[in-house]
Amino acid sequence: MGDSGWRVHVDPTRCIGAGICASYAPAHFVLVDGGLSRPVAERIDPADAVLDAAESCPMEAIVVSDAADGSRVAPEP
């Protein structure tokens, strides 16, 4: 994948385990450790479902950034 694509991070101190991310993007998020979210892979190809998950997270625990330059893709600041 090189430097193209996105990086996905879930902040474990913010995640409350709502599970919305796993509902919107089950191929990209899994619930572990008592229901907290984790990305299946840190680097992914761009996917609308991941944007929907990040924008829908009630705690804004999911951050999607551009793998090439680190700029934030979602959620919108």
Short mmCIF file of C-alpha atoms in Angstrom, two decimals:
data_model
loop_
_atom_site.label_atom_id
_atom_site.label_comp_id
_atom_site.label_asym_id
_atom_site.label_seq_id
_atom_site.Cartn_x
_atom_site.Cartn_y
_atom_site.Cartn_z
CA MET A 1 0.00 0.00 0.00
CA GLY A 2 2.99 2.31 0.40
CA ASP A 3 2.00 5.72 1.72
CA SER A 4 -1.42 5.70 0.10
CA GLY A 5 -4.59 4.96 1.99
CA TRP A 6 -5.67 5.80 5.51
CA ARG A 7 -4.58 5.13 9.07
CA VAL A 8 -7.31 4.22 11.55
CA HIS A 9 -6.90 4.73 15.30
CA VAL A 10 -9.35 4.13 18.14
CA ASP A 11 -8.50 5.98 21.35
CA PRO A 12 -9.09 3.41 24.12
CA THR A 13 -9.46 6.16 26.72
CA ARG A 14 -12.41 7.67 24.80
CA CYS A 15 -14.13 4.51 23.51
CA ILE A 16 -17.23 3.52 25.49
CA GLY A 17 -18.00 0.39 23.48
CA ALA A 18 -21.17 1.69 21.84
CA GLY A 19 -20.49 -0.64 18.90
CA ILE A 20 -21.69 1.78 16.24
CA CYS A 21 -18.39 1.44 14.39
CA ALA A 22 -18.68 -2.35 14.21
CA SER A 23 -22.24 -1.96 12.92
CA TYR A 24 -21.30 0.55 10.20
CA ALA A 25 -18.00 -1.06 9.20
CA PRO A 26 -17.81 -4.67 10.46
CA ALA A 27 -14.90 -5.44 8.13
CA HIS A 28 -12.85 -2.68 9.76
CA PHE A 29 -13.73 -2.73 13.49
CA VAL A 30 -14.01 -5.43 16.13
CA LEU A 31 -15.16 -5.17 19.74
CA VAL A 32 -12.67 -6.60 22.26
CA ASP A 33 -11.66 -6.16 25.91
CA GLY A 34 -15.17 -5.98 27.31
CA GLY A 35 -16.69 -4.32 24.25
CA LEU A 36 -14.12 -1.67 23.33
CA SER A 37 -13.48 -1.05 19.65
CA ARG A 38 -10.26 -1.84 17.83
CA PRO A 39 -9.49 -1.43 14.13
CA VAL A 40 -8.98 -4.71 12.30
CA ALA A 41 -6.02 -3.08 10.51
CA GLU A 42 -4.24 0.19 11.22
CA ARG A 43 -3.75 0.97 7.53
CA ILE A 44 -6.61 0.57 5.10
CA ASP A 45 -7.73 1.54 1.63
CA PRO A 46 -10.21 4.42 1.78
CA ALA A 47 -13.72 3.21 2.63
CA ASP A 48 -16.91 5.23 3.09
CA ALA A 49 -18.08 2.85 5.85
CA VAL A 50 -15.06 3.84 7.96
CA LEU A 51 -15.89 7.54 7.52
CA ASP A 52 -19.47 6.82 8.57
CA ALA A 53 -18.21 4.96 11.65
CA ALA A 54 -15.83 7.77 12.64
CA GLU A 55 -18.47 10.47 12.14
CA SER A 56 -21.07 8.44 14.10
CA CYS A 57 -18.92 7.60 17.13
CA PRO A 58 -20.56 9.36 20.10
CA MET A 59 -17.19 9.88 21.82
CA GLU A 60 -15.18 10.80 18.69
CA ALA A 61 -12.82 7.98 19.65
CA ILE A 62 -12.09 7.04 16.03
CA VAL A 63 -9.59 9.11 14.08
CA VAL A 64 -9.00 8.48 10.39
CA SER A 65 -5.97 10.17 8.86
CA ASP A 66 -4.24 10.24 5.50
CA ALA A 67 -1.35 7.75 5.57
CA ALA A 68 0.78 9.96 3.31
CA ASP A 69 0.71 13.24 5.21
CA GLY A 70 -1.09 12.52 8.49
CA SER A 71 -3.87 15.02 7.82
CA ARG A 72 -7.19 14.23 9.51
CA VAL A 73 -9.85 12.75 7.27
CA ALA A 74 -12.50 12.08 9.94
CA PRO A 75 -14.15 13.08 12.10
CA GLU A 76 -14.27 16.58 10.79
CA PRO A 77 -12.86 19.02 13.33
#
